[in-house]
Coordinates of C-alpha atoms in Angstrom, one line a residue:
Chain A
R29 CA -40.1 -45.7 9.8
K30 CA -40.7 -42.0 10.4
E31 CA -37.8 -39.8 9.5
V32 CA -35.7 -37.0 11.0
E33 CA -34.2 -34.9 8.3
Q34 CA -31.3 -32.5 8.8
D35 CA -28.8 -30.8 6.5
P36 CA -25.6 -32.9 6.5
G37 CA -23.3 -29.9 6.0
P38 CA -20.5 -29.5 6.5
F39 CA -20.7 -26.1 8.1
N40 CA -17.3 -24.5 8.2
V41 CA -17.3 -21.5 10.4
P42 CA -14.6 -19.3 12.0
E43 CA -14.1 -19.3 15.7
G44 CA -16.4 -16.9 17.5
A45 CA -19.1 -17.3 14.8
T46 CA -22.8 -18.1 15.5
V47 CA -24.1 -21.1 13.7
A48 CA -27.6 -22.6 13.5
F49 CA -28.7 -26.1 12.7
N50 CA -32.2 -27.1 11.8
C51 CA -34.0 -30.3 11.5
T52 CA -37.5 -31.5 10.7
Y53 CA -39.3 -34.6 11.9
S54 CA -42.2 -36.4 10.3
N55 CA -43.8 -38.2 13.2
S56 CA -46.3 -35.7 14.7
A57 CA -46.7 -38.1 17.7
S58 CA -43.1 -37.5 18.7
Q59 CA -42.8 -36.5 22.3
S60 CA -39.1 -36.4 23.1
F61 CA -36.5 -34.3 21.3
F62 CA -32.8 -34.0 21.8
W63 CA -29.6 -32.9 20.3
Y64 CA -26.7 -35.3 20.6
R65 CA -23.1 -34.6 19.7
Q66 CA -20.9 -37.2 18.0
D67 CA -17.2 -36.9 17.6
C68 CA -15.4 -38.9 14.9
R69 CA -15.4 -42.7 15.7
K70 CA -17.0 -42.1 19.1
E71 CA -20.4 -42.7 20.5
P72 CA -23.1 -40.0 20.6
K73 CA -23.3 -37.9 23.7
L74 CA -26.3 -36.1 24.9
L75 CA -25.9 -32.3 24.4
M76 CA -29.3 -31.1 25.5
S77 CA -33.0 -31.9 25.6
V78 CA -35.3 -29.7 23.6
Y79 CA -38.5 -28.3 25.0
S80 CA -41.4 -26.4 23.5
S81 CA -40.6 -23.4 25.6
G82 CA -37.0 -23.4 24.3
N83 CA -34.0 -23.9 26.5
E84 CA -30.5 -22.6 26.8
D85 CA -27.3 -24.1 28.1
G86 CA -24.4 -21.7 28.0
R87 CA -23.6 -21.0 24.4
F88 CA -26.2 -23.5 23.2
T89 CA -29.9 -22.7 22.6
A90 CA -32.5 -25.3 21.4
Q91 CA -35.9 -24.5 20.1
L92 CA -38.9 -26.7 19.2
N93 CA -41.7 -25.8 16.9
R94 CA -44.4 -28.5 17.2
A95 CA -46.7 -26.9 14.6
S96 CA -44.0 -27.0 12.0
Q97 CA -42.3 -30.1 13.4
Y98 CA -39.0 -28.3 13.4
I99 CA -36.1 -28.4 15.8
S100 CA -33.2 -26.0 15.9
L101 CA -29.9 -25.6 17.7
L102 CA -28.0 -22.3 17.9
I103 CA -24.3 -22.2 18.9
R104 CA -22.9 -18.9 19.8
D105 CA -19.3 -17.9 20.0
S106 CA -18.1 -21.1 18.4
K107 CA -15.0 -22.8 19.8
L108 CA -12.7 -25.2 18.0
S109 CA -13.9 -27.9 20.4
D110 CA -17.4 -27.5 19.0
S111 CA -16.3 -29.3 15.8
A112 CA -18.3 -32.5 15.7
T113 CA -21.4 -34.0 14.1
Y114 CA -24.7 -32.9 15.7
L115 CA -27.5 -35.4 15.7
C116 CA -31.1 -34.3 15.8
V117 CA -33.3 -36.7 17.6
A118 CA -37.1 -37.1 17.9
G119 CA -39.5 -39.7 18.8
N120 CA -40.8 -41.7 21.7
T121 CA -39.5 -45.2 22.1
P122 CA -37.3 -45.8 20.3
L123 CA -35.8 -42.5 19.4
V124 CA -35.2 -41.7 15.8
F125 CA -31.9 -40.1 14.9
G126 CA -31.1 -37.8 12.0
K127 CA -28.0 -38.4 9.9
G128 CA -26.3 -35.5 11.6
T129 CA -24.9 -32.1 10.6
R130 CA -21.2 -31.8 10.5
L131 CA -19.6 -28.7 12.0
S132 CA -16.0 -27.6 11.6
V133 CA -14.9 -24.6 13.5
I134 CA -11.8 -23.1 12.0
A135 CA -9.2 -21.0 13.8
Chain B
G23 CA -24.6 -38.1 33.2
A24 CA -25.3 -41.7 33.4
V25 CA -22.6 -44.2 32.5
V26 CA -22.9 -47.0 30.1
S27 CA -20.0 -49.3 29.3
Q28 CA -19.5 -51.6 26.4
H29 CA -17.0 -54.4 25.9
P30 CA -15.0 -55.1 23.9
S31 CA -14.2 -51.7 22.3
R32 CA -12.6 -53.3 19.3
V33 CA -12.7 -56.8 17.8
I34 CA -11.2 -58.4 14.8
C35 CA -12.5 -61.8 13.8
K36 CA -12.4 -64.3 11.0
S37 CA -15.4 -64.8 8.8
G38 CA -17.8 -67.4 10.2
T39 CA -17.0 -66.9 13.8
S40 CA -19.4 -65.4 16.4
V41 CA -18.7 -62.3 18.5
K42 CA -20.4 -61.3 21.7
I43 CA -20.7 -57.6 22.8
E44 CA -21.7 -56.6 26.3
C45 CA -23.5 -53.5 27.3
R46 CA -23.8 -52.5 30.9
S47 CA -25.5 -49.6 32.7
L48 CA -23.1 -48.9 35.5
D49 CA -25.0 -46.5 37.8
F50 CA -28.6 -47.1 37.0
Q51 CA -31.0 -49.9 36.2
A52 CA -32.2 -50.0 32.6
T53 CA -35.3 -51.9 31.7
T54 CA -34.8 -51.1 28.1
M55 CA -31.6 -51.1 26.1
F56 CA -31.1 -50.4 22.4
W57 CA -28.6 -51.7 19.9
Y58 CA -27.5 -49.6 17.0
R59 CA -25.2 -50.0 14.1
Q60 CA -23.4 -47.2 12.3
F61 CA -21.6 -47.5 9.1
P62 CA -19.0 -44.9 8.1
K63 CA -20.6 -41.5 7.5
Q64 CA -24.1 -42.9 8.1
S65 CA -26.6 -42.3 10.8
L66 CA -27.2 -44.5 13.7
M67 CA -29.5 -47.3 12.6
L68 CA -31.6 -49.0 15.3
M69 CA -31.2 -52.8 15.2
A70 CA -33.3 -53.9 18.1
T71 CA -34.9 -52.9 21.4
S72 CA -33.9 -55.1 24.3
N73 CA -36.3 -55.4 27.3
E74 CA -35.2 -57.1 30.5
G75 CA -36.7 -60.5 30.9
S76 CA -38.4 -60.7 27.5
K77 CA -37.5 -61.2 23.9
A78 CA -35.9 -58.4 22.0
T79 CA -37.9 -56.5 19.3
Y80 CA -36.0 -56.3 16.0
E81 CA -36.3 -53.7 13.4
Q82 CA -37.3 -54.6 9.9
G83 CA -34.5 -56.1 7.9
V84 CA -32.5 -57.2 11.0
E85 CA -32.2 -61.0 11.3
K86 CA -33.0 -62.1 14.8
D87 CA -31.2 -65.4 14.3
K88 CA -28.0 -63.7 13.3
F89 CA -28.0 -60.9 15.9
L90 CA -28.9 -62.6 19.2
I91 CA -29.8 -60.3 22.0
N92 CA -30.0 -61.3 25.6
H93 CA -31.1 -58.9 28.4
A94 CA -30.9 -61.1 31.5
S95 CA -30.6 -58.4 34.1
L96 CA -31.4 -54.7 34.6
T97 CA -27.8 -53.7 34.0
L98 CA -26.6 -56.0 31.2
S99 CA -27.6 -56.7 27.6
T100 CA -25.5 -58.7 25.2
L101 CA -25.5 -58.8 21.4
T102 CA -24.0 -61.8 19.7
V103 CA -23.2 -61.6 16.0
T104 CA -23.3 -65.1 14.8
S105 CA -21.4 -66.4 11.8
A106 CA -20.0 -63.0 11.1
H107 CA -19.2 -61.9 7.6
P108 CA -17.2 -58.9 6.3
E109 CA -20.4 -57.0 5.6
D110 CA -21.2 -57.2 9.3
S111 CA -18.1 -55.0 9.9
S112 CA -19.4 -51.9 11.5
F113 CA -19.6 -49.7 14.7
Y114 CA -22.1 -51.3 17.1
I115 CA -23.4 -49.0 19.8
C116 CA -25.7 -49.8 22.7
S117 CA -27.7 -47.4 24.7
A118 CA -29.7 -47.6 27.9
R119 CA -32.7 -45.6 28.8
R120 CA -32.6 -44.1 32.2
N121 CA -35.8 -42.1 32.5
H122 CA -38.4 -40.8 30.2
D123 CA -36.7 -41.2 26.8
T124 CA -33.2 -40.0 27.6
Q125 CA -30.8 -42.5 26.2
Y126 CA -27.1 -42.8 27.2
F127 CA -24.8 -44.5 24.9
G128 CA -22.0 -46.9 25.4
P129 CA -18.6 -46.1 23.8
G130 CA -19.3 -48.5 21.0
T131 CA -17.6 -51.6 19.6
R132 CA -15.8 -51.5 16.3
L133 CA -16.1 -54.9 14.6
T134 CA -13.9 -55.9 11.7
V135 CA -14.6 -59.2 10.1
L136 CA -11.8 -60.5 7.9

C-alpha cells in the first residue's frame, strides 16, 4: 500500500505561536488531499481540503506541492483548543491516512 | 458537515461472542462506506470498503469471514466481528463518502473483548 508519511511529533508550542506540519505521500496518482483533526479517543474530523492553489480557512492554511508530493498545514495564533492530532490524508478511493502529528498548545 | 452515526459507541463482550456495529449516514446517501480500525497511538487502518448492494472489498490481512460486512442500503452498513478475541479489542470507525472523496466519520465504537 502507498504510504503517507508525517512527523509524529509531539509539537509543544505556546499559545499564539505559529506551527507548521508537513507530510509526504508516495502515490503520485493521488488526487484528493485533506487534513483531518483527531482528538484523543474520538473520530477524525475533516479540517480542510487541500488544493494545488493553496487554501486558507481562518488561522489555517494548507498547501499542496504535487511535484514534490508534499502537503503542509500552517496554524497561526495557536489556541489551546488546537491541541489534537492532525492527520494528513492523500489518495483516491480509498484515502490513505498518515499516522498523525500530535500538537500540544501550552498556556 | 455531513453526519454519520455509529452504534454502539462502546461494547464489552466475552471472548468467542459476535458483535455487530452499525454505521449510518443520516443526511445523505452513501454508496460507499469504509471500515477502519485504530489501535492506541496508531494510525487509522482501513479494513474494508463497503459498497451498497455488492460484496465488500477487504484489505490484505483482514479476514473476510471474521469481519462480516453488509451494506444493504444507501444509508446503512454493518460490521460484525465474529468469534471475537481479546486481540480484536480496538477502536472501530466507519466513514461514509459523500461526494468526490470527502469522507465523514462516525464517532467510533470502542470494542473490548474479555
